[in-house]
Amino acid sequence: KEFQVEISGTTVTLTCPLDEENIVWELNQKKTASNERKYVIENHDSSPITMSCLAGSKKYEIYLNARVCANCEELDALAVMGIIIADLLITFGVLILVYYFSKDRKGRAGASPGGRPRGQKTQRPPPVPNPDYEPIRKGQREVYAGLESRGF
């Protein structure tokens, strides 16, 4: 058997798993005045507490670490799925619009002014080498004679 915990706003309702009449509730090892099967905590501050319910020799304990807020709304699974599906449909629609309009722009780009005419491709000759970086040839070492290493 387990406790049943219901949270609504800042109100927490605990239901003891014992089926007996005289149930004593303990909040952090201090007995409370309630003798009913349900125990209601009004204006809970989200602090962790240890609750237990006793009847005769039977005792059940629960460690309650519930986060509560005054203006929270609870969403069921159907609402969450609806939000996710609507978001995906909107995103898909935006993608289709972007694709459609970018497809039209691509066809008009070739007719824009400033584009160079496309003719037959001709092979270009290799670029003229820079004379400052000419390779050393045998017999022409006098050009580079002034570049010898000097001993200091």
PDB file of C-alpha atoms in Angstrom:
ATOM      1  CA  LYS A   1       0.000   0.000   0.000  1.00  0.00           C
ATOM      2  CA  GLU A   2       1.140   3.529  -0.795  1.00  0.00           C
ATOM      3  CA  PHE A   3       0.243   7.077   0.136  1.00  0.00           C
ATOM      4  CA  GLN A   4      -1.881   9.025  -2.261  1.00  0.00           C
ATOM      5  CA  VAL A   5      -0.608  12.594  -2.783  1.00  0.00           C
ATOM      6  CA  GLU A   6      -2.660  15.315  -4.476  1.00  0.00           C
ATOM      7  CA  ILE A   7      -1.225  18.773  -5.170  1.00  0.00           C
ATOM      8  CA  SER A   8      -3.366  21.740  -6.147  1.00  0.00           C
ATOM      9  CA  GLY A   9      -1.770  25.178  -6.035  1.00  0.00           C
ATOM     10  CA  THR A  10      -0.167  25.423  -2.590  1.00  0.00           C
ATOM     11  CA  THR A  11      -2.465  22.804  -1.023  1.00  0.00           C
ATOM     12  CA  VAL A  12      -1.130  19.260  -0.537  1.00  0.00           C
ATOM     13  CA  THR A  13      -3.534  16.448   0.406  1.00  0.00           C
ATOM     14  CA  LEU A  14      -2.160  13.152   1.739  1.00  0.00           C
ATOM     15  CA  THR A  15      -4.255   9.986   2.011  1.00  0.00           C
ATOM     16  CA  CYS A  16      -3.028   7.322   4.437  1.00  0.00           C
ATOM     17  CA  PRO A  17      -2.911   3.732   3.119  1.00  0.00           C
ATOM     18  CA  LEU A  18      -4.399   2.413   6.395  1.00  0.00           C
ATOM     19  CA  ASP A  19      -8.122   1.580   6.367  1.00  0.00           C
ATOM     20  CA  GLU A  20      -8.689   2.039  10.100  1.00  0.00           C
ATOM     21  CA  GLU A  21     -10.737   4.721  11.904  1.00  0.00           C
ATOM     22  CA  ASN A  22      -8.414   6.376  14.429  1.00  0.00           C
ATOM     23  CA  ILE A  23      -5.394   7.509  12.432  1.00  0.00           C
ATOM     24  CA  VAL A  24      -2.773   9.687  14.081  1.00  0.00           C
ATOM     25  CA  TRP A  25      -0.663  11.862  11.785  1.00  0.00           C
ATOM     26  CA  GLU A  26       2.902  12.899  12.610  1.00  0.00           C
ATOM     27  CA  LEU A  27       4.594  15.839  10.920  1.00  0.00           C
ATOM     28  CA  ASN A  28       8.399  15.670  11.402  1.00  0.00           C
ATOM     29  CA  GLN A  29       7.958  13.400  14.484  1.00  0.00           C
ATOM     30  CA  LYS A  30       5.321  15.715  16.078  1.00  0.00           C
ATOM     31  CA  LYS A  31       1.756  14.460  16.430  1.00  0.00           C
ATOM     32  CA  THR A  32      -1.047  16.498  14.902  1.00  0.00           C
ATOM     33  CA  ALA A  33      -4.708  16.738  15.877  1.00  0.00           C
ATOM     34  CA  SER A  34      -6.205  15.117  12.744  1.00  0.00           C
ATOM     35  CA  ASN A  35      -7.846  11.676  13.115  1.00  0.00           C
ATOM     36  CA  GLU A  36      -9.078  11.346   9.537  1.00  0.00           C
ATOM     37  CA  ARG A  37      -7.631   9.263   6.716  1.00  0.00           C
ATOM     38  CA  LYS A  38      -6.865  12.410   4.683  1.00  0.00           C
ATOM     39  CA  TYR A  39      -4.479  15.092   5.876  1.00  0.00           C
ATOM     40  CA  VAL A  40      -4.533  18.517   4.192  1.00  0.00           C
ATOM     41  CA  ILE A  41      -1.554  20.874   4.288  1.00  0.00           C
ATOM     42  CA  GLU A  42      -2.647  24.415   3.383  1.00  0.00           C
ATOM     43  CA  ASN A  43      -0.106  26.969   2.045  1.00  0.00           C
ATOM     44  CA  HIS A  44       2.747  24.474   1.794  1.00  0.00           C
ATOM     45  CA  ASP A  45       6.085  26.279   1.287  1.00  0.00           C
ATOM     46  CA  SER A  46       7.827  23.561  -0.799  1.00  0.00           C
ATOM     47  CA  SER A  47      10.125  22.612   2.073  1.00  0.00           C
ATOM     48  CA  PRO A  48      10.796  18.882   2.481  1.00  0.00           C
ATOM     49  CA  ILE A  49       8.867  17.215   5.313  1.00  0.00           C
ATOM     50  CA  THR A  50       8.482  13.718   6.735  1.00  0.00           C
ATOM     51  CA  MET A  51       4.872  12.633   7.288  1.00  0.00           C
ATOM     52  CA  SER A  52       3.685   9.433   8.906  1.00  0.00           C
ATOM     53  CA  CYS A  53       0.297   7.954   9.751  1.00  0.00           C
ATOM     54  CA  LEU A  54      -0.196   5.566  12.680  1.00  0.00           C
ATOM     55  CA  ALA A  55      -3.034   3.251  13.598  1.00  0.00           C
ATOM     56  CA  GLY A  56      -2.365   0.763  16.389  1.00  0.00           C
ATOM     57  CA  SER A  57       0.974  -0.917  15.679  1.00  0.00           C
ATOM     58  CA  LYS A  58       1.002  -0.054  11.945  1.00  0.00           C
ATOM     59  CA  LYS A  59       2.967   2.972  10.760  1.00  0.00           C
ATOM     60  CA  TYR A  60       3.509   4.312   7.264  1.00  0.00           C
ATOM     61  CA  GLU A  61       6.016   7.085   6.489  1.00  0.00           C
ATOM     62  CA  ILE A  62       6.467   9.340   3.484  1.00  0.00           C
ATOM     63  CA  TYR A  63       9.183  11.868   2.700  1.00  0.00           C
ATOM     64  CA  LEU A  64       7.444  14.707   0.875  1.00  0.00           C
ATOM     65  CA  ASN A  65       9.537  17.020  -1.252  1.00  0.00           C
ATOM     66  CA  ALA A  66       6.809  18.637  -3.357  1.00  0.00           C
ATOM     67  CA  ARG A  67       7.327  21.871  -5.273  1.00  0.00           C
ATOM     68  CA  VAL A  68       4.181  23.989  -5.227  1.00  0.00           C
ATOM     69  CA  CYS A  69       3.260  27.407  -6.589  1.00  0.00           C
ATOM     70  CA  ALA A  70       0.222  29.633  -6.272  1.00  0.00           C
ATOM     71  CA  ASN A  71      -0.477  30.295  -9.958  1.00  0.00           C
ATOM     72  CA  CYS A  72       0.657  27.097 -11.707  1.00  0.00           C
ATOM     73  CA  GLU A  73      -1.459  25.421 -14.367  1.00  0.00           C
ATOM     74  CA  GLU A  74      -1.443  21.686 -14.879  1.00  0.00           C
ATOM     75  CA  LEU A  75      -1.325  20.427 -18.449  1.00  0.00           C
ATOM     76  CA  ASP A  76      -2.463  16.984 -19.466  1.00  0.00           C
ATOM     77  CA  ALA A  77      -0.603  14.877 -22.021  1.00  0.00           C
ATOM     78  CA  LEU A  78      -3.089  15.679 -24.802  1.00  0.00           C
ATOM     79  CA  ALA A  79      -2.532  19.438 -24.460  1.00  0.00           C
ATOM     80  CA  VAL A  80       1.262  19.025 -24.500  1.00  0.00           C
ATOM     81  CA  MET A  81       1.096  16.837 -27.619  1.00  0.00           C
ATOM     82  CA  GLY A  82      -1.174  19.380 -29.307  1.00  0.00           C
ATOM     83  CA  ILE A  83       1.303  22.180 -28.606  1.00  0.00           C
ATOM     84  CA  ILE A  84       4.226  20.135 -29.961  1.00  0.00           C
ATOM     85  CA  ILE A  85       2.350  19.093 -33.128  1.00  0.00           C
ATOM     86  CA  ALA A  86       1.187  22.666 -33.791  1.00  0.00           C
ATOM     87  CA  ASP A  87       4.765  23.918 -33.378  1.00  0.00           C
ATOM     88  CA  LEU A  88       6.074  21.308 -35.826  1.00  0.00           C
ATOM     89  CA  LEU A  89       3.388  22.168 -38.401  1.00  0.00           C
ATOM     90  CA  ILE A  90       4.174  25.891 -38.195  1.00  0.00           C
ATOM     91  CA  THR A  91       7.908  25.197 -38.539  1.00  0.00           C
ATOM     92  CA  PHE A  92       7.287  22.927 -41.522  1.00  0.00           C
ATOM     93  CA  GLY A  93       5.111  25.611 -43.152  1.00  0.00           C
ATOM     94  CA  VAL A  94       7.839  28.239 -42.717  1.00  0.00           C
ATOM     95  CA  LEU A  95      10.393  25.861 -44.249  1.00  0.00           C
ATOM     96  CA  ILE A  96       8.163  25.293 -47.290  1.00  0.00           C
ATOM     97  CA  LEU A  97       7.695  29.057 -47.764  1.00  0.00           C
ATOM     98  CA  VAL A  98      11.433  29.724 -47.523  1.00  0.00           C
ATOM     99  CA  TYR A  99      12.157  26.950 -50.017  1.00  0.00           C
ATOM    100  CA  TYR A 100       9.502  28.211 -52.425  1.00  0.00           C
ATOM    101  CA  PHE A 101      10.708  31.836 -52.405  1.00  0.00           C
ATOM    102  CA  SER A 102      14.411  30.957 -52.525  1.00  0.00           C
ATOM    103  CA  LYS A 103      13.751  28.705 -55.529  1.00  0.00           C
ATOM    104  CA  ASP A 104      12.279  31.656 -57.495  1.00  0.00           C
ATOM    105  CA  ARG A 105      15.201  33.942 -56.630  1.00  0.00           C
ATOM    106  CA  LYS A 106      17.719  31.422 -57.895  1.00  0.00           C
ATOM    107  CA  GLY A 107      16.182  31.488 -61.418  1.00  0.00           C
ATOM    108  CA  ARG A 108      16.299  35.303 -61.664  1.00  0.00           C
ATOM    109  CA  ALA A 109      19.891  35.690 -60.464  1.00  0.00           C
ATOM    110  CA  GLY A 110      21.419  34.840 -63.895  1.00  0.00           C
ATOM    111  CA  ALA A 111      19.599  37.722 -65.636  1.00  0.00           C
ATOM    112  CA  SER A 112      20.820  40.358 -63.213  1.00  0.00           C
ATOM    113  CA  PRO A 113      22.978  43.198 -64.579  1.00  0.00           C
ATOM    114  CA  GLY A 114      26.689  42.931 -63.965  1.00  0.00           C
ATOM    115  CA  GLY A 115      26.877  39.252 -64.778  1.00  0.00           C
ATOM    116  CA  ARG A 116      29.567  38.373 -67.279  1.00  0.00           C
ATOM    117  CA  PRO A 117      28.614  36.623 -70.489  1.00  0.00           C
ATOM    118  CA  ARG A 118      29.204  32.924 -70.515  1.00  0.00           C
ATOM    119  CA  GLY A 119      31.000  31.823 -73.632  1.00  0.00           C
ATOM    120  CA  GLN A 120      33.180  28.889 -74.444  1.00  0.00           C
ATOM    121  CA  LYS A 121      35.807  28.263 -71.822  1.00  0.00           C
ATOM    122  CA  THR A 122      39.286  28.924 -73.152  1.00  0.00           C
ATOM    123  CA  GLN A 123      42.454  27.756 -71.486  1.00  0.00           C
ATOM    124  CA  ARG A 124      44.528  30.481 -69.941  1.00  0.00           C
ATOM    125  CA  PRO A 125      48.310  30.394 -70.224  1.00  0.00           C
ATOM    126  CA  PRO A 126      50.223  30.013 -66.979  1.00  0.00           C
ATOM    127  CA  PRO A 127      51.119  33.274 -65.231  1.00  0.00           C
ATOM    128  CA  VAL A 128      54.433  34.950 -66.060  1.00  0.00           C
ATOM    129  CA  PRO A 129      56.984  34.089 -63.356  1.00  0.00           C
ATOM    130  CA  ASN A 130      58.341  36.891 -61.217  1.00  0.00           C
ATOM    131  CA  PRO A 131      61.979  37.633 -62.242  1.00  0.00           C
ATOM    132  CA  ASP A 132      62.937  38.229 -58.587  1.00  0.00           C
ATOM    133  CA  TYR A 133      62.388  34.550 -57.906  1.00  0.00           C
ATOM    134  CA  GLU A 134      64.076  33.043 -60.954  1.00  0.00           C
ATOM    135  CA  PRO A 135      65.804  29.733 -60.299  1.00  0.00           C
ATOM    136  CA  ILE A 136      69.628  29.704 -60.209  1.00  0.00           C
ATOM    137  CA  ARG A 137      71.076  28.311 -63.410  1.00  0.00           C
ATOM    138  CA  LYS A 138      74.559  27.015 -63.892  1.00  0.00           C
ATOM    139  CA  GLY A 139      76.891  29.695 -65.179  1.00  0.00           C
ATOM    140  CA  GLN A 140      74.838  32.595 -63.765  1.00  0.00           C
ATOM    141  CA  ARG A 141      76.046  32.506 -60.181  1.00  0.00           C
ATOM    142  CA  GLU A 142      77.554  36.037 -60.347  1.00  0.00           C
ATOM    143  CA  VAL A 143      74.062  37.530 -59.874  1.00  0.00           C
ATOM    144  CA  TYR A 144      73.900  35.889 -56.455  1.00  0.00           C
ATOM    145  CA  ALA A 145      77.585  36.290 -55.527  1.00  0.00           C
ATOM    146  CA  GLY A 146      76.827  39.131 -53.076  1.00  0.00           C
ATOM    147  CA  LEU A 147      74.622  36.859 -50.993  1.00  0.00           C
ATOM    148  CA  GLU A 148      77.420  34.763 -49.499  1.00  0.00           C
ATOM    149  CA  SER A 149      77.387  34.240 -45.766  1.00  0.00           C
ATOM    150  CA  ARG A 150      79.752  36.472 -43.840  1.00  0.00           C
ATOM    151  CA  GLY A 151      81.604  35.360 -40.728  1.00  0.00           C
ATOM    152  CA  PHE A 152      81.381  37.688 -37.762  1.00  0.00           C
TER     153      PHE A 152
END
